[in-house]
Amino acid sequence: MNRKMKPESLMMSYGYKPELSEGAVKCPIFQTSTFVFKSAEDGKAFFEVAYGHRAQREDEEQGLIYSRINNPDLEILENRLTLWDEAEDCAVFESGMAAITTVLLEFLSPGDLLLTSAPVYGGSDHFIKKVLPKFGIHYAEFRVGQTHEEIIEIVNATGMADKLAMVYIETPANPTNDLIDIEGSKDIARHFSTGTKEVMLAVDNTYMGPIWQHPLKHGADLVLYSATKYIGGHSDVIAGACLGSKALITRVRGLRTFLGNMASPHTGWLLLRSLETLKARMDIQARNAQHVADFLNHHPLVEKVYYIGNITEKDTALYAIKQKQCLTNGGMISFDVKGGEKEAFKFLNALQLIKLAVSLGSTESLAEHPATMTHVDVDESLRNELSITEKMVRLSIGVEHHDDIIADISQALEATR
Ligand SMILES: *Cc1c(COP(=O)(O)O)cnc(C)c1O
């Protein structure tokens, strides 16, 4: 067919040749550690390319070598993932943390400065503040709502502005759904770039991607995912991904080969299956979230709702960012119950359909208490500054019927009285 198809139409077939697998409609699990070379010359050529000893020729396909380096389930998965973000290349990992830490280790060197938005995912926060300093890598943070000039001042105040190597952001911020300007963050990176040093921008797009937000289009150099969340979408696998230009992903894949933190063939296969329904699932999740937010917005036992759909033209700066980079209002909602931890816990303990668990983006709706669970490691003063208080509950909206989700939330709210 001579037309450019949408990614959701390509998720069942792209990059897979049935004739290479006995005609199987579905890509099998290539549960093998190593691959047979047709000749010694082939083996030599495959290694030359895989280890970067020479560039791949135009007409040359990278041959299969060994499953730490490449495997059909991973390669087909990587090719399919590039379609959503319109990225040149992708590398998949055994976890979101593996993708994030590999990127940080590949692009930061001792003496470098890393600028991050705050808060970031707890695991990323720990790695940046507790592990990277052991390698002489420093960090500085900025918060939602700070202006271009304020952020530049934060970097200058470190006295290490000339060593800034990367800006790393997460938007929407978890769990408050505050937005960080991707294009604006790229402007910061540009401000500190010089003729000999390009400051890169990496975006953790787990909360919105890969359907609802495409950071590469707004200037990001790398986009990162915990594929455990929406991409996997069934709470049955831990995985991660990193996307960007061919040149950058070649470097990321290079370090992945030596850290050995690639995804397994089985993980790759599970994610291939998940990708077939990604668009359908996320469409329903976004629609359900809108219904749930409408319900919470008018509920007398709810004090405040944190939802992208609630950002209106009156919030001038945030609204402009939302219009620019968010394709929907997402599937995540946080809210403050009237009361405190006691009422929040009563709510969580009374839920029947919605499961009390961390993680997000899956088919089933989940609820958790950020202040004592996902964000317990965040400094209490910073938590308060960010409104992550005892009364906050975070919801990840699934694909159940929205009336059933709302009925469950309704009865659990009554239990807080
Ligand atoms: C879950 C998550 C991660 C970590 O991913 P894992 O797959 O658990 O390693 C990173 N960033 C965000 C925003 C997440 O939600």
Short mmCIF file of N, CA and C in Angstrom, two decimals, residues 104 260 376:
data_model
loop_
_atom_site.label_atom_id
_atom_site.label_comp_id
_atom_site.label_asym_id
_atom_site.label_seq_id
_atom_site.Cartn_x
_atom_site.Cartn_y
_atom_site.Cartn_z
N LEU A 104 22.72 7.92 31.86
CA LEU A 104 23.48 8.86 32.71
C LEU A 104 24.96 8.48 32.72
N GLY A 260 25.40 -5.31 30.23
CA GLY A 260 24.59 -6.53 30.14
C GLY A 260 23.20 -6.36 30.69
N VAL A 376 8.27 8.54 49.73
CA VAL A 376 8.68 8.58 51.14
C VAL A 376 10.13 9.05 51.27
#
